[in-house]
Coordinates of C-alpha atoms in Angstrom, one line a residue:
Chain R
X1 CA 167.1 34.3 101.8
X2 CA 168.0 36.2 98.5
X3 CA 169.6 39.9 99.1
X4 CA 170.4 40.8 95.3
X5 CA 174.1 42.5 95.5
X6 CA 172.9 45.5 92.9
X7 CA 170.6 46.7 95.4
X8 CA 170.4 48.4 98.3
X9 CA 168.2 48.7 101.4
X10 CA 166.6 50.2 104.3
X11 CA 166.2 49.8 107.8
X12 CA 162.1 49.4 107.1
X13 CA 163.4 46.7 104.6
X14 CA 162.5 48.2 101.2
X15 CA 164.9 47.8 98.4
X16 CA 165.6 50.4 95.8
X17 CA 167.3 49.5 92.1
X18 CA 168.6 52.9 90.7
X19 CA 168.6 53.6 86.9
X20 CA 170.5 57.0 86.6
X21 CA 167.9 59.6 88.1
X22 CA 165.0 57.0 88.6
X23 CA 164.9 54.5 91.0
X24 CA 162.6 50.9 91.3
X25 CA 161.2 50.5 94.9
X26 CA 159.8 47.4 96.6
X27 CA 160.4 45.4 99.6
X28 CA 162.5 42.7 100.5
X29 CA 162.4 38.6 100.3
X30 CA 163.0 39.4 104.6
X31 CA 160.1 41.9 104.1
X32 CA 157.8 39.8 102.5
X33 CA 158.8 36.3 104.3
X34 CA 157.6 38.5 107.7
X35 CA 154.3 39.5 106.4
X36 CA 152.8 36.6 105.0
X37 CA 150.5 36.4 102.6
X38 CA 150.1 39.7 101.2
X39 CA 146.4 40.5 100.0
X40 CA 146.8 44.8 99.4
X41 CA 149.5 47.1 98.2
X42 CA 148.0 50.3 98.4
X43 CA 150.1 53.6 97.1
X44 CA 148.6 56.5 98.4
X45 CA 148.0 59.3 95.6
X46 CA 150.8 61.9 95.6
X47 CA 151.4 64.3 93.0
X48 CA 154.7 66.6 94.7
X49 CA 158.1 65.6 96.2
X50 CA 158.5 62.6 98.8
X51 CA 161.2 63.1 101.8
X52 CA 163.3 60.6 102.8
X53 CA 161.4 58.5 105.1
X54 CA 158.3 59.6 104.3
X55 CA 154.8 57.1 103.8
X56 CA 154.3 56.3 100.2
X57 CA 152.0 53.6 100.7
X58 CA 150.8 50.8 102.8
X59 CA 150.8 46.7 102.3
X60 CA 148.3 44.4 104.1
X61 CA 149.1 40.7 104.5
X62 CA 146.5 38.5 106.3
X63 CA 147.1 39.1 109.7
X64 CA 148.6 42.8 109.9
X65 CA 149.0 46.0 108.0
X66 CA 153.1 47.8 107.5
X67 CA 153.7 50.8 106.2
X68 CA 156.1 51.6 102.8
X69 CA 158.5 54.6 103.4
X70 CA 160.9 56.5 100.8
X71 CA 164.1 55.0 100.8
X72 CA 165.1 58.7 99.0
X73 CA 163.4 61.7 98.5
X74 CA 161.8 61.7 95.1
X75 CA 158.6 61.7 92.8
X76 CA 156.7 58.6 92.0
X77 CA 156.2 58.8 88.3
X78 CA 155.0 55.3 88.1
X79 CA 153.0 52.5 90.2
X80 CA 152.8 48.9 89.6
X81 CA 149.6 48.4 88.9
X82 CA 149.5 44.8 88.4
X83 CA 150.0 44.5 92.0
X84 CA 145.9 45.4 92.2
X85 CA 145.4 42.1 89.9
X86 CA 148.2 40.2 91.7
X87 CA 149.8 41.3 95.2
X88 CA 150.8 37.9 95.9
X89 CA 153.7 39.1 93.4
X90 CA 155.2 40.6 96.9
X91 CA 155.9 37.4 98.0
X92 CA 156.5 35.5 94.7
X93 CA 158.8 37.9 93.0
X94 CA 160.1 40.6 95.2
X95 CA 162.5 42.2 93.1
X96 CA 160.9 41.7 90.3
X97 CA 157.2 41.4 89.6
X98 CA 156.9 42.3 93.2
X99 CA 158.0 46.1 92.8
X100 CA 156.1 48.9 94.1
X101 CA 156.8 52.2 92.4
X102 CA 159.1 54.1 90.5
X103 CA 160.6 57.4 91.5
X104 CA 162.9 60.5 90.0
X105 CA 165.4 60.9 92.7
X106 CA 165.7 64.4 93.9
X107 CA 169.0 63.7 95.9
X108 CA 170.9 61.1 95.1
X109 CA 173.3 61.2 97.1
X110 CA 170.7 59.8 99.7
X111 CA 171.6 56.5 98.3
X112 CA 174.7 56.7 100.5
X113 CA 172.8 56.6 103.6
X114 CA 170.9 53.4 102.7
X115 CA 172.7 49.8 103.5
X116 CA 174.5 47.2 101.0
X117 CA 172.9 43.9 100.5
X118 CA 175.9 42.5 102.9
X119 CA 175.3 45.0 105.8
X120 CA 171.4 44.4 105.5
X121 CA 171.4 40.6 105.6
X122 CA 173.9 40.7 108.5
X123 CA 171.0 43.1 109.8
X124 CA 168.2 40.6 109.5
X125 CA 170.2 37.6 110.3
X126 CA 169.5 35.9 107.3
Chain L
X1 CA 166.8 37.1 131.7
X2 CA 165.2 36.9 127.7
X3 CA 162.0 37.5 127.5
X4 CA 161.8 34.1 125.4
X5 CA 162.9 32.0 128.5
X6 CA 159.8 33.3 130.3
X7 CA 157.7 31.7 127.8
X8 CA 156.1 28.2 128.3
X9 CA 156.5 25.5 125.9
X10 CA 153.8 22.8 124.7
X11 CA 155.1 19.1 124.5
X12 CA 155.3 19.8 120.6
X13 CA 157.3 22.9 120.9
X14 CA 160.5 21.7 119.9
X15 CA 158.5 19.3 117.3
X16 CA 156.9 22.7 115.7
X17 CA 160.4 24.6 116.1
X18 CA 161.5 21.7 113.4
X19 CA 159.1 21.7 111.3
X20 CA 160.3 25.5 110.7
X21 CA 156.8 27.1 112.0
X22 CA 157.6 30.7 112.8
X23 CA 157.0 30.9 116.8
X24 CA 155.3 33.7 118.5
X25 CA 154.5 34.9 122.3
X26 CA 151.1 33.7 122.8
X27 CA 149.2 34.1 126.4
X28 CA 152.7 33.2 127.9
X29 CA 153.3 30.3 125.7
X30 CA 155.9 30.0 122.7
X31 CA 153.0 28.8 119.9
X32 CA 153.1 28.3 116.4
X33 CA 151.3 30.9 114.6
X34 CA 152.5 29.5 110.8
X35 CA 154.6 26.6 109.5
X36 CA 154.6 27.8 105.9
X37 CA 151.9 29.9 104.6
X38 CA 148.6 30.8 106.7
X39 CA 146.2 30.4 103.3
X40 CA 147.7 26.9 102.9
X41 CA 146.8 26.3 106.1
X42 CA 143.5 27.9 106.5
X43 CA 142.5 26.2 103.0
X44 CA 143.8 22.1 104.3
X45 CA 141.6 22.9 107.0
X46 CA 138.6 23.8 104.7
X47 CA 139.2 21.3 102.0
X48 CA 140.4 18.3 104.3
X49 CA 142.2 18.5 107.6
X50 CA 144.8 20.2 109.5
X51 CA 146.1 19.6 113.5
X52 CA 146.3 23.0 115.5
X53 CA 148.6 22.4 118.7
X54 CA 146.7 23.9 121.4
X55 CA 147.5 22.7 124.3
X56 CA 148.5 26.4 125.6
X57 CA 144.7 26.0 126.5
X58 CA 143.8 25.7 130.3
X59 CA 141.8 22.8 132.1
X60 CA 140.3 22.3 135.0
X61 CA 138.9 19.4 136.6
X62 CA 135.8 19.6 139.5
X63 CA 135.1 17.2 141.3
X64 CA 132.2 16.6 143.9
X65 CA 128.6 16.0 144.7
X66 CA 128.3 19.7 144.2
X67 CA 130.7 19.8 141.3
X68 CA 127.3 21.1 138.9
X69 CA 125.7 23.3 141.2
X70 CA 129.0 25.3 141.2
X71 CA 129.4 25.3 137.7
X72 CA 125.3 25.9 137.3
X73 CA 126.5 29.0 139.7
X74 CA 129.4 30.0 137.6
X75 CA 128.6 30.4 134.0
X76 CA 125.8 31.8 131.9
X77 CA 124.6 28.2 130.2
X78 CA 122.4 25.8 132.1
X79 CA 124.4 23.0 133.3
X80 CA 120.9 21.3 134.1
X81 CA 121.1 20.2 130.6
X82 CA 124.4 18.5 130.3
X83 CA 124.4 14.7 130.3
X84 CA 127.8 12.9 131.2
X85 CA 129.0 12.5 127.8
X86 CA 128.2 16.2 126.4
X87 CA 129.6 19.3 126.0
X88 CA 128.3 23.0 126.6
X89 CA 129.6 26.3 125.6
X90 CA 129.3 28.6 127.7
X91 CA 130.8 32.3 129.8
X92 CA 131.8 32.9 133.0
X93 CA 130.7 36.0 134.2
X94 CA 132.3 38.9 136.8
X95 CA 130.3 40.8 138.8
X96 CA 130.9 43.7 137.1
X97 CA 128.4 43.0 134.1
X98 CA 131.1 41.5 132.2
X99 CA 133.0 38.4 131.0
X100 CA 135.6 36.6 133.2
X101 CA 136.2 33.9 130.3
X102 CA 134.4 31.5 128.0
X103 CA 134.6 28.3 128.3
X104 CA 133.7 24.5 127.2
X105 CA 131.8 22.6 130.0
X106 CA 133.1 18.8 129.8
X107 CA 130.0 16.3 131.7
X108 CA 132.4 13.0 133.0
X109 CA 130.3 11.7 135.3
X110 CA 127.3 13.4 137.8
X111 CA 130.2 14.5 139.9
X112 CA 133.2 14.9 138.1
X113 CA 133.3 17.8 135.0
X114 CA 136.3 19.3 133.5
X115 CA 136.4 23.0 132.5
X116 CA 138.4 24.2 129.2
X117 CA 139.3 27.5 129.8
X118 CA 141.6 30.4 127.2
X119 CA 145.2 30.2 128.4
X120 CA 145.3 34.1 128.9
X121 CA 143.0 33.5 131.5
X122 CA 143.8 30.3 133.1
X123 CA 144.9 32.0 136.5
X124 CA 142.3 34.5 136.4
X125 CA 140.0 31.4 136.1
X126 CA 141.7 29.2 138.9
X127 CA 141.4 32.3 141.0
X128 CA 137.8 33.4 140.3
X129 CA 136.9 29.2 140.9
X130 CA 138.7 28.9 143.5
X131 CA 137.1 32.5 145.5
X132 CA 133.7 30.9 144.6
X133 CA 134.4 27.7 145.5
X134 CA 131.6 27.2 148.3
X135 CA 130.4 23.6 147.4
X136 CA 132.8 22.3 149.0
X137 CA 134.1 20.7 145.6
X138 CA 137.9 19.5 145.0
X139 CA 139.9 21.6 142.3
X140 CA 142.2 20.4 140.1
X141 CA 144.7 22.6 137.5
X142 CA 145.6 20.1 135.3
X143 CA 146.5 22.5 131.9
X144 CA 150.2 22.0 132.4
X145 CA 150.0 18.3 132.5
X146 CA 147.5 18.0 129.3
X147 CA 147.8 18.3 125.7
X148 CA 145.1 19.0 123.2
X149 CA 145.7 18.7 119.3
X150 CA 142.5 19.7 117.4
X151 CA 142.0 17.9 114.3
X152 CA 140.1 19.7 111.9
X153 CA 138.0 19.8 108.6
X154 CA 136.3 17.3 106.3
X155 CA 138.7 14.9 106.7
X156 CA 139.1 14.9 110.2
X157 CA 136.8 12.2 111.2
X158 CA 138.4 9.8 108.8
X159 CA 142.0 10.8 110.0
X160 CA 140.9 10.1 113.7
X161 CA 138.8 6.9 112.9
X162 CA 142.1 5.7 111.4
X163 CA 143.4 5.5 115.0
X164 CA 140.6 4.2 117.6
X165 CA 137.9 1.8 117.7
X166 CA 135.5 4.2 119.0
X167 CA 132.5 4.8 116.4
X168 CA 133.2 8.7 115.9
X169 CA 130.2 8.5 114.1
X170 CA 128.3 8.2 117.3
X171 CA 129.8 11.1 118.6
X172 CA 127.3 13.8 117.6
X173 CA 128.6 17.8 117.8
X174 CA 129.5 19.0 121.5
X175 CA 129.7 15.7 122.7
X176 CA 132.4 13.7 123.4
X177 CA 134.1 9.7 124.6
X178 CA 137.0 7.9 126.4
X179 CA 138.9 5.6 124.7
X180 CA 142.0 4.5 123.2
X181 CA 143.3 6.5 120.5
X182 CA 146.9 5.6 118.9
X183 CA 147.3 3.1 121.5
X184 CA 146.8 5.6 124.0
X185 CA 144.6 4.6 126.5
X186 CA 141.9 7.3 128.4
X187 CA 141.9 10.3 125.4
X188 CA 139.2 12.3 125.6
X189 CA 138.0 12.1 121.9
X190 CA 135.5 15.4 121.4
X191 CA 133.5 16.2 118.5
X192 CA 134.5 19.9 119.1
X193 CA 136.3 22.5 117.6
X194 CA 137.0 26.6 116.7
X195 CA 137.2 26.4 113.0
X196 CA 133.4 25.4 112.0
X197 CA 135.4 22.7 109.7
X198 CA 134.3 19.6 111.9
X199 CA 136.6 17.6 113.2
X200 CA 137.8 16.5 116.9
X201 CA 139.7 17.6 119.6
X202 CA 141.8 15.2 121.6
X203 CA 143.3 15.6 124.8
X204 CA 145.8 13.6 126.0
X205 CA 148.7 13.6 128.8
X206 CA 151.9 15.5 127.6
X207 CA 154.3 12.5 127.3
X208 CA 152.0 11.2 124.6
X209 CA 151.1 14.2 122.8
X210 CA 154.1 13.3 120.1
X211 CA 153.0 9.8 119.6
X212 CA 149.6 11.1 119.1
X213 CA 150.7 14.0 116.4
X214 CA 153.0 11.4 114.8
X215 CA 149.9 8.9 114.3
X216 CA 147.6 11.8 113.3
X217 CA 150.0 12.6 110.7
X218 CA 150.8 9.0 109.1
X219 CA 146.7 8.4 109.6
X220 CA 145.6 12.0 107.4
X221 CA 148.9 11.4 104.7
X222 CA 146.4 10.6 102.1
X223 CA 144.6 13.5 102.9
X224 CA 147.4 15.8 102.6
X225 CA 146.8 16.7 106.7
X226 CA 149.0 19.9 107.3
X227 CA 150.1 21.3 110.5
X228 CA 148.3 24.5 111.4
X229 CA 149.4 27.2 113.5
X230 CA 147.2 30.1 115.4
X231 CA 147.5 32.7 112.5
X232 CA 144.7 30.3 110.5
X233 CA 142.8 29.2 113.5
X234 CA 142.2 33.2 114.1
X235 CA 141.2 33.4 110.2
X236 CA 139.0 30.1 110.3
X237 CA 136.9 31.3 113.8
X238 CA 136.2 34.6 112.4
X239 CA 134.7 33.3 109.3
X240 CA 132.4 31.5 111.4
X241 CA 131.5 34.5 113.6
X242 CA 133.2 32.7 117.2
X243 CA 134.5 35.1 119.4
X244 CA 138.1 35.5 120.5
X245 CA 138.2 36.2 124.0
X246 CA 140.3 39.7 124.5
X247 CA 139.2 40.9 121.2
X248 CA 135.3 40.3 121.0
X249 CA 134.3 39.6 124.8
X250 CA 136.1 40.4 127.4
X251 CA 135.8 41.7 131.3
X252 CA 133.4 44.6 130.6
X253 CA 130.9 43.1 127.7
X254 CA 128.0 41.3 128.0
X255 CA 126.9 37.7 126.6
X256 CA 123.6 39.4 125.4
X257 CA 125.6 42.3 123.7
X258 CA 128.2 39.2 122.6
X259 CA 125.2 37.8 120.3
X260 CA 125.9 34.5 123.0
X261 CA 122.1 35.3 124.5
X262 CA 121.9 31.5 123.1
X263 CA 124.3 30.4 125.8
X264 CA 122.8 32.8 128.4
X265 CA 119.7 30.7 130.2
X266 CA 117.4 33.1 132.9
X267 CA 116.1 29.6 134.4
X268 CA 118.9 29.8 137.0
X269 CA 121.4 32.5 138.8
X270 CA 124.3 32.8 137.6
X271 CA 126.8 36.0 138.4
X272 CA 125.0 39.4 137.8
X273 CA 122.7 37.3 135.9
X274 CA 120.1 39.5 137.6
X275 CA 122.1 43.1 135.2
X276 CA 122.2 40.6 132.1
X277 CA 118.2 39.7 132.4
X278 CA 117.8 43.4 132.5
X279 CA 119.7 44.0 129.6
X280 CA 118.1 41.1 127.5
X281 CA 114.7 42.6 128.5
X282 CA 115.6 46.6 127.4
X283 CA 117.6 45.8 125.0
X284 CA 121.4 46.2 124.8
X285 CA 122.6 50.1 123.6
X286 CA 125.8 48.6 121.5
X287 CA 125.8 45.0 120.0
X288 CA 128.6 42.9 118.7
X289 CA 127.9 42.4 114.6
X290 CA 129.8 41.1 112.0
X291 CA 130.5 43.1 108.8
X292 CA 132.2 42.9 105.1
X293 CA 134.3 46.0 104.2
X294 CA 133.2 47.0 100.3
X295 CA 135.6 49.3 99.8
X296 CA 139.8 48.0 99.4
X297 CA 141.2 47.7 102.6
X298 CA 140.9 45.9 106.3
X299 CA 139.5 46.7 109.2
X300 CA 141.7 45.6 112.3
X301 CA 141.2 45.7 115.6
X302 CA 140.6 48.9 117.6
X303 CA 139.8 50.5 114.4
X304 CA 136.7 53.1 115.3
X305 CA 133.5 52.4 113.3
X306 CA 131.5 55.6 112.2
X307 CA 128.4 56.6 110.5
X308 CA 127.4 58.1 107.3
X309 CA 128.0 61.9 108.8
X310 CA 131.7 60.9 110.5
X311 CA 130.3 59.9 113.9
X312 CA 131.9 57.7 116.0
X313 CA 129.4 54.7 116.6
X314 CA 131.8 51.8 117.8
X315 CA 135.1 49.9 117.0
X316 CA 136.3 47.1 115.4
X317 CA 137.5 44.1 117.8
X318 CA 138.3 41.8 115.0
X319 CA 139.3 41.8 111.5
X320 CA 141.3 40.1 108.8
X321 CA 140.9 39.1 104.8
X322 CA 139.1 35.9 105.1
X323 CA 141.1 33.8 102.7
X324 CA 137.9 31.5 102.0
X325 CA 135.6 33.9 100.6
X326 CA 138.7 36.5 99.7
X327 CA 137.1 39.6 101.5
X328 CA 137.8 41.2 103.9
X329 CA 135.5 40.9 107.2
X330 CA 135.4 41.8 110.6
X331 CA 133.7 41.9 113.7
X332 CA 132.9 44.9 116.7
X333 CA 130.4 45.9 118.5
X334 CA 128.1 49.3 116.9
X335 CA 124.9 50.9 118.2
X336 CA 122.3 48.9 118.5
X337 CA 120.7 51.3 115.7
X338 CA 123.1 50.2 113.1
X339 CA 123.4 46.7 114.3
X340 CA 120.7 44.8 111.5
X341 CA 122.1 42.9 108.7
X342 CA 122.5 45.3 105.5
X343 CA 123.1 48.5 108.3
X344 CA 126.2 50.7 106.2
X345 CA 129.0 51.6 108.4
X346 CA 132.4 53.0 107.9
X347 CA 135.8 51.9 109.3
X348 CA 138.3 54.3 110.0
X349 CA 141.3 52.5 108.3
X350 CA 144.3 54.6 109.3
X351 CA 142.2 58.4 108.5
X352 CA 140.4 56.6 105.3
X353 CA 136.8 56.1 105.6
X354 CA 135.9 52.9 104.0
X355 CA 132.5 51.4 103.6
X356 CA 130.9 48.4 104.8
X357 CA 128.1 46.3 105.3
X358 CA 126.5 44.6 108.8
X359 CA 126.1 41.0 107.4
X360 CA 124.5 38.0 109.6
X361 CA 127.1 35.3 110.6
X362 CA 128.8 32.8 110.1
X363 CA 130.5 34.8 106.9
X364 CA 130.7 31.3 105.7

């Protein structure tokens, strides 16, 4: 399973790429390998500040339903939206095509509480 | 103790383990619910043929001059009509007004049927038998010692034919033959299934359940036959409107609230069949339907269904994106008010109101 080194990741198995203040969000090759065939994305509207941990969204594969949680607190300034067209990305192309949203960090240094790509593949065994 | 070593295996266990299928806690049994990808696998079962591994599933053999009149007693369909050679769906009713299982009725011979029962409730089953078991009749458990692959879609029958000299094609739906199959002698070859593909089911003895999958699988080769675990079986049945025992019938429904009225005969008594007349003749208050969500989302089970004005007027008991038609549909039971095709409803999806639409089954 690929765990791309310039990431890092959460418990809930999102990723997160930062980009000085902003920040790529998706979840991982573990992530979508557990799911199955994903068939939704769905990013709830939200106009204000995420917390850490919060819901921003939800992703439906066949057979169940998981919720998408901040990896930091921040503001989504952008969604993928060719995941509407295409959410079989998820599972082709996590990291890339695959991502979810994009977000202005409001604390960065957040980032230190979230796991290196070592750490989280010892985590899922893969 | 793990809770893994609790777990029963099937003969094929370690087979599916290899193959890489990703193994879940099914009814007690370690099962396969995917090997690769579930649409893959729903999809080889719709366009040609795929094995499911399901011999998790219970049976029961009775045996005795009395062996019908206690089944006749039993279950909901008339076992009056069953010729050695044929197969009958049918339920089992408590005496409580609901469902103890559902089942397939297997005629051998005037006194000898075999009983295929879910493998959540095989010692339910035994038990309920066994308490009712007044005719005298002899009893046998025999779902550890048998396997059943089911072999299923349009290329089934070729895949099977491949393997026996029996003429499947004189094997008609819900019937069934002995014979040698693989050079296994005494399979019951059965022109039965849960996907509404087509296709056989064959039960054999656990010590040759890999020779069989083995043969299955060199025979179907030019078919491109795929292994096929429960995730698409639970996709394929719902598309065809079965029900899933637990989800869509279970100890407090009704057949005649099920939509199984067709396998529910008032010619005989069966358990409580005296409450279910009743209810066929007034009319049942809530009724199992099958719906197709318009707005983006899935309904899953125990979602509650609502009306137009927010009121709570069932739940969903089964749901999923059907990956033949790509929608998403679902089954549960709703007032009987809102139960005719074209009837808008509304699934609660996680606070989300989202609209659908009673449709008549099969979806497909």
């Amino acid at each position: 399973m690929n765990f791309p080194e310039n990431l890092k990741y959460t418990k809930e198995h999102e990723w997160i790429r930062v980009e000085g203040n902003k920040a790529w969000i998706g979840v991982t090759d573990f992530a979508q390998s557990e799911l199955g065939d994903i068939v939704f994305v769905e990013i709830q509207p939200h106009s204000g500040l995420l917390n850490q941990g919060a819901i921003f969204g939800t992703v439906e594969a066949v057979k169940t339903v998981s919720d998408l949680y901040m990896p930091v607190a921040g503001t989504i300034v952008e969604v993928n939206a060719a995941l509407d067209g295409s959410p079989e990305s998820v599972n082709q192309d996590p990291y890339g095509a695959g991502w979810m949203i994009c977000v202005e960090m409001s604390d960065t240094a957040q980032l230190n509480d979230l796991m290196d790509a070592a750490v989280y593949s010892a985590m899922v065994g893969a | 103790m793990s809770e893994a070593s609790l777990l029963k295996n099937t003969a094929l266990t370690a087979l599916h383990q290899e193959l890489g299928a990703k193994m879940v806690p099914f009814a007690g049994y370690n099962m396969p619910v995917l090997y690769d990808n579930l649409i893959q696998e729903h999809l080889a079962v719709r366009q040609s043929v795929g094995v499911f591994d399901v011999s998790h599933m219970g049976e029961f053999i009775i045996r005795g001059p009395q062996a019908g009149a206690l089944i006749n007693a039993l279950t909901t369909n008339d076992v009056g009509q069953l010729l050695p050679g044929k197969v009958q769906y049918s339920c089992m009713t408590n005496d409580q007004g609901g469902i103890v299982d559902d089942l397939l009725v297997y005629k051998f011979t005037e006194n000898e049927y075999m009983l295929v029962v879910n493998a959540s409730n095989i010692e339910k089953d035994w038990n309920w038998i066994s308490r009712h078991n007044q005719h005298g009749c002899d009893l046998y458990n025999v779902s550890d010692e048998w396997s059943l692959l089911a072999v299923q879609g349009p290329k089934a029958a070729e895949t099977v034919q491949k393997l026996t000299a029996v003429d499947l094609s004189a094997i008609p739906y819900y019937h069934f033959a002995f014979g040698s199959c693989a050079g296994i002698s005494g399979v019951v070859i059965s022109n039965t299934g849960y996907t509404g593909a087509g296709g056989f089911e064959l039960y054999v003895k656990n010590e040759d359940a890999r020779k069989l999958w083995d043969a299955l699988f060199d025979a179907g080769s030019e078919f491109g036959i795929k292994p096929a675990g429960l995730g698409a079986r639970d996709t394929l049945r719902l598309e065809k409107g079965f029900c899933l025992y637990g989800n869509d019938i279970n100890d407090t429904t009704s057949p005649i609230e099920a939509g199984l009225g067709w396998i529910t005969k008032f010619n005989k008594e069966f358990t409580h069949s005296a409450y279910h007349k009743q209810l066929k003749e007034q009319g049942p208050a809530k009724k199992l339907v099958g719906f197709e969500v318009v707005d983006k989302g899935i309904a899953r089970q125990h979602y509650i269904i609502k009306d137009a004005h927010g009121n709570d007027i069932g739940e969903v008991t089964s749901g999923t994106m059907s990956p033949s038609l790509n929608k998403a549909i679902g089954m549960g039971y709703v007032g009987t008010a809102f139960s005719a095709p074209g009837s808008e409803i509304y699934v609660d999806v996680r606070g989300k109101l989202l609209l659908a639409k009673v449709v008549k089954f099969p979806f497909l």
